C-alpha cells in the first residue's frame, strides 16, 4: 500500500503540472481561420480568371483569410446547390457572381437569414437581402461607348452592329441602355442590327450570319471583348474589297484577351470593367471586423485605346510577377508555420505519453493483485461446479426419458391432424377453381393458404421425428442454386419492406463472375431440406431484428463447396448459449421465444448433406449463421422424376371460349405502336421481359432508377414497367420522380411487386402508380395490361382533343395534377403571345422552362399534336371565334391572331375546318 500511495502522489503532481506545460506550448497569437466563399458564374473566360487571381493575391496579405471557390459552369441550378454547400460549411463571407438574377434569390436570402454577410458582384439580383453590391457601372460604360461612337455618324445617323451578351442579364441590359441614351441625347438616330452572342466567342460566330447589312456598319458595339474580336474578324472578311473602315468597341480590357486585341489593333477601343477582386477581399475583412460599408459600390471605368493598352500590358506583366512572388512567400510562411506547430504538438504528445505510462504501471500492479484474489475464488468455484455437474448428469438422463415421451405424443398427434387436414384442403382447392369470380374467393383463398401453412408445420414435426429415429435420407435432384436462393429470398421481401429492414442478397461464384458471364452449373442436393434450412434461418433473422435493422443473405458456390451466410443486426445470442442453439427444444432465454425445433432441424439437415453450420454473435450487435456444404453431395435417392410427375396442371382454372381466345391471340401477336421502358435490377427477369415484350412493343431497359431517368431524358417512352424492390432507389421512388417531373408526368407507370399487402399497394397508388402486377405473373397478362392502359390513355387524349376542337379549354381553373398544370401554363402563355406572328417554338420552350425536345414529346403525348400544330390550332380557334362574333374582315382576323399573311391563314383555316374563312 505504501508503493501505491507513492504512485498516486506522483500522478497527482503530474496532473497539476500538465495544464501549465500545455499552456506554455499553446500559441496565444493563433487566430481562427476566416473563410470567404466565392460562387463564380463561370471560370471559362479571362475576365473571371483575372478576378480570381486578384482575389488570391489579395488574400495572401492576410494570415487568417482563406478563399473557397466554386465554379457553376453557367448552370443556375448548380450555382444554387454550390451556394447552399458554402452556407452549410459556415463560410464567414459569401461572394456571389450570379448567372441568373432570379434563380439565386432564395439561397442568397437564406444566407442572409443565417447571418452570413453577402457580397454581390458583377451582376445585380432582384432582392434587397444582401449586404452590398460591388462592380463596374455598366450604364456608364454604355454612355461612354455611345460618346466614342458618335463621331462616326453620317448626317446624324449611325449604322451600328450591336453584339449582346445574354439579354436577360443586367450587365447586357444596362450597357445597351447607356449606349442608346447617350446617342439619343446627342441627337443621333441609331440604326441597330443586333445578335445574341451570349458572352462567348463560339456563340457569336454561330449567330454572325444573322446580321442583315454587314456592308453598312460604321461601328461595332460589343458587350465584351471576345465577341468584339469575333465580329471584327467576320465583318472585315465580309467587307474585303469594299469600304473596310470599321470602328470596333468592346468591354472588359482584361489581359490575355481584350487588352492584347486593343494593343494589336483588332479592337479600336475597349472600356475597363474592373474585376473588383482586391476590393472584395478588403470589403470582406472590413465586414468581419464590424466596420460599416456602403450598400452599393460602383467602380469607375476608363476607355482603353491602343497606346493605353500597350502601357497596361507592360504594367500587367510586372504586377503578375509581383503577385506570383507574394503567393510564393505565403506558401513558404505556411510551411514554416506548419513545422512550428508540429514541434509544438510533439511536446504535448510526449508529455501525455509519460502520463499514460505512469498510469499503466499503477494499473498493472492493481490487476496483478486482483488476479491473485480471483484465482483463489475460482478454485473454490470449481469444486462447487464439479459437485453440480454430477447432479446435472442425473437430471439429463431424466430429461431424455421425458423428451422421448413428448416426441411420441407429438408424432401421434401430427398423424391424427394430417387426415382431417387433407379432407379440408382437397375441397378447398376445388372450390377455389369454381369460385374465382365470386365474392367468396378471397375468403376461400385465405383459408387455403392457412391450411397449407398448418400442413407445413405438421410436416415439420414429422420430419423432426424422422430425424430423431435416424430414418431421414436425402432425396436429391439437379438444382440451380442461384435460382433456388433467389426464390427463397423473395419470400421475405414483403416482410422486410413492412418492417423497414434493409434486406440484401448476393450470389457469387469462384472468380467473382456474374451469372450472365459464367453460368453456375446445377448441383445435386435435396431442395426440400435446403429450403427448410434457409427458411428457418431467415425466419429467425426477421423474428429478432428490430424495425430499421439490417439482414444480409449471401451465397457463394465453388466446384468444391456451397457456402450460405445469413447475418442480422438483431438482439444477438450470448456467447455461453451459442453452442446450445442447435439442440432440440432449446430457446435462448425469454427474448428468444420459440419451439426449439427450427435450428435443431437446420443442424440435422446440414449434417445429412455432409456439411457444417456454425453461429457467430455479439449481443445487441449482430448474429451470423454460416452453412458450409461440401460438393458433390452423397445422396440417397433421386426424386427428379417424382417431382416432375407431381407438377400441377398449369391449365387448371377458367378457360376462354374459342372466339375470345382467338381475339386475345391476335391482339397479343400484333406489334403495337408503343414503346415500353423496363426497369429491373435482376438481369434474368429484365432480359426475360425484354425478349417477350419485344414481340409486341418497342422496348428499352434500365437496371436502376438513375439509368431509367437517363433513358426517359433521351427517348420517347409510352409506359414504364418497373420492379418495386431494387438496390438503391426502389420502384416507388422512381414512380414519384416521374410523376413529379413535368417532363415525364404524362407517362403511365406499372409496378411489378411481390408485395401483396394492401398497405404497400396503397402507397404505390399514392405516389402516382397507374397499376400493379403481382409476382409471379403471366407475360400475356402483362402485355394485356399495358395495351389496355395505353389504349385508355389514347381515348383520353382523343376526348381531350375533341373538346379542344370544339373551342373548350381542356383544363380546370385549379388543375390538380402535374399534366393539368402544364396545360394550364401552356394556355396562359398562348393567351399572351398568340397575336405575335414572330413567336415560335424556341421562345415557347424557354417560357415553359423545358428543352425543345422535352416540350415536343410532352405536348405530343398529351394532345396528339406537335407544339407547332397546337399553336396553329390555338390561333385558328381564336380566329374562328372572332369571325363568328365580330364579323371582321378576313385579313384583319388573320393579322390579329398571329398569321403572317391572309393567304396562309385561309389555307390553314380550310385544312382545319373544311371551309374558307369567308364561309364562316
mmCIF file with all atom_site columns, N, CA and C in Angstrom, residues 732 735-736 739-740 759-769 772:
data_model
loop_
_atom_site.group_PDB
_atom_site.id
_atom_site.type_symbol
_atom_site.label_atom_id
_atom_site.label_alt_id
_atom_site.label_comp_id
_atom_site.label_asym_id
_atom_site.label_entity_id
_atom_site.label_seq_id
_atom_site.pdbx_PDB_ins_code
_atom_site.Cartn_x
_atom_site.Cartn_y
_atom_site.Cartn_z
_atom_site.occupancy
_atom_site.B_iso_or_equiv
_atom_site.pdbx_formal_charge
_atom_site.auth_seq_id
_atom_site.auth_comp_id
_atom_site.auth_asym_id
_atom_site.auth_atom_id
_atom_site.pdbx_PDB_model_num
ATOM 1  N N  . UNK A 1 732 ? -41.033 2.617  -56.018 1.00 0.00 ? 732 UNK A N  1
ATOM 2  C CA . UNK A 1 732 ? -41.873 3.694  -55.505 1.00 0.00 ? 732 UNK A CA 1
ATOM 3  C C  . UNK A 1 732 ? -41.213 5.049  -55.760 1.00 0.00 ? 732 UNK A C  1
ATOM 4  N N  . UNK A 1 735 ? -41.295 6.006  -59.440 1.00 0.00 ? 735 UNK A N  1
ATOM 5  C CA . UNK A 1 735 ? -42.648 6.460  -59.805 1.00 0.00 ? 735 UNK A CA 1
ATOM 6  C C  . UNK A 1 735 ? -42.865 7.896  -59.327 1.00 0.00 ? 735 UNK A C  1
ATOM 7  N N  . UNK A 1 736 ? -42.427 8.183  -58.096 1.00 0.00 ? 736 UNK A N  1
ATOM 8  C CA . UNK A 1 736 ? -42.622 9.528  -57.552 1.00 0.00 ? 736 UNK A CA 1
ATOM 9  C C  . UNK A 1 736 ? -41.828 10.559 -58.349 1.00 0.00 ? 736 UNK A C  1
ATOM 10 N N  . UNK A 1 739 ? -43.696 11.149 -61.723 1.00 0.00 ? 739 UNK A N  1
ATOM 11 C CA . UNK A 1 739 ? -44.970 11.849 -61.615 1.00 0.00 ? 739 UNK A CA 1
ATOM 12 C C  . UNK A 1 739 ? -44.819 13.281 -61.126 1.00 0.00 ? 739 UNK A C  1
ATOM 13 N N  . UNK A 1 740 ? -43.689 13.621 -60.505 1.00 0.00 ? 740 UNK A N  1
ATOM 14 C CA . UNK A 1 740 ? -43.476 14.988 -60.037 1.00 0.00 ? 740 UNK A CA 1
ATOM 15 C C  . UNK A 1 740 ? -42.677 15.833 -61.015 1.00 0.00 ? 740 UNK A C  1
ATOM 16 N N  . UNK A 1 759 ? -51.367 -2.285 -47.790 1.00 0.00 ? 759 UNK A N  1
ATOM 17 C CA . UNK A 1 759 ? -50.709 -1.027 -47.423 1.00 0.00 ? 759 UNK A CA 1
ATOM 18 C C  . UNK A 1 759 ? -49.658 -0.623 -48.463 1.00 0.00 ? 759 UNK A C  1
ATOM 19 N N  . UNK A 1 760 ? -48.856 -1.633 -48.940 1.00 0.00 ? 760 UNK A N  1
ATOM 20 C CA . UNK A 1 760 ? -47.828 -1.300 -49.928 1.00 0.00 ? 760 UNK A CA 1
ATOM 21 C C  . UNK A 1 760 ? -48.452 -0.850 -51.249 1.00 0.00 ? 760 UNK A C  1
ATOM 22 N N  . UNK A 1 761 ? -49.546 -1.504 -51.660 1.00 0.00 ? 761 UNK A N  1
ATOM 23 C CA . UNK A 1 761 ? -50.172 -1.112 -52.918 1.00 0.00 ? 761 UNK A CA 1
ATOM 24 C C  . UNK A 1 761 ? -50.808 0.266  -52.801 1.00 0.00 ? 761 UNK A C  1
ATOM 25 N N  . UNK A 1 762 ? -51.394 0.562  -51.649 1.00 0.00 ? 762 UNK A N  1
ATOM 26 C CA . UNK A 1 762 ? -51.944 1.907  -51.444 1.00 0.00 ? 762 UNK A CA 1
ATOM 27 C C  . UNK A 1 762 ? -50.846 2.951  -51.531 1.00 0.00 ? 762 UNK A C  1
ATOM 28 N N  . UNK A 1 763 ? -49.670 2.634  -50.977 1.00 0.00 ? 763 UNK A N  1
ATOM 29 C CA . UNK A 1 763 ? -48.563 3.589  -51.045 1.00 0.00 ? 763 UNK A CA 1
ATOM 30 C C  . UNK A 1 763 ? -48.147 3.822  -52.496 1.00 0.00 ? 763 UNK A C  1
ATOM 31 N N  . UNK A 1 764 ? -48.113 2.721  -53.296 1.00 0.00 ? 764 UNK A N  1
ATOM 32 C CA . UNK A 1 764 ? -47.760 2.891  -54.713 1.00 0.00 ? 764 UNK A CA 1
ATOM 33 C C  . UNK A 1 764 ? -48.727 3.777  -55.449 1.00 0.00 ? 764 UNK A C  1
ATOM 34 N N  . UNK A 1 765 ? -50.050 3.610  -55.204 1.00 0.00 ? 765 UNK A N  1
ATOM 35 C CA . UNK A 1 765 ? -51.026 4.478  -55.850 1.00 0.00 ? 765 UNK A CA 1
ATOM 36 C C  . UNK A 1 765 ? -50.893 5.918  -55.350 1.00 0.00 ? 765 UNK A C  1
ATOM 37 N N  . UNK A 1 766 ? -50.492 6.078  -54.088 1.00 0.00 ? 766 UNK A N  1
ATOM 38 C CA . UNK A 1 766 ? -50.345 7.429  -53.528 1.00 0.00 ? 766 UNK A CA 1
ATOM 39 C C  . UNK A 1 766 ? -49.246 8.209  -54.224 1.00 0.00 ? 766 UNK A C  1
ATOM 40 N N  . UNK A 1 767 ? -48.178 7.536  -54.673 1.00 0.00 ? 767 UNK A N  1
ATOM 41 C CA . UNK A 1 767 ? -47.083 8.238  -55.365 1.00 0.00 ? 767 UNK A CA 1
ATOM 42 C C  . UNK A 1 767 ? -47.317 8.301  -56.860 1.00 0.00 ? 767 UNK A C  1
ATOM 43 N N  . UNK A 1 768 ? -48.504 7.819  -57.352 1.00 0.00 ? 768 UNK A N  1
ATOM 44 C CA . UNK A 1 768 ? -48.871 8.041  -58.747 1.00 0.00 ? 768 UNK A CA 1
ATOM 45 C C  . UNK A 1 768 ? -48.851 6.822  -59.638 1.00 0.00 ? 768 UNK A C  1
ATOM 46 N N  . UNK A 1 769 ? -48.673 5.592  -59.076 1.00 0.00 ? 769 UNK A N  1
ATOM 47 C CA . UNK A 1 769 ? -48.653 4.404  -59.927 1.00 0.00 ? 769 UNK A CA 1
ATOM 48 C C  . UNK A 1 769 ? -49.995 4.233  -60.632 1.00 0.00 ? 769 UNK A C  1
ATOM 49 N N  . UNK A 1 772 ? -50.705 -2.140 -60.777 1.00 0.00 ? 772 UNK A N  1
ATOM 50 C CA . UNK A 1 772 ? -49.885 -3.097 -60.055 1.00 0.00 ? 772 UNK A CA 1
ATOM 51 C C  . UNK A 1 772 ? -49.996 -4.454 -60.739 1.00 0.00 ? 772 UNK A C  1
#
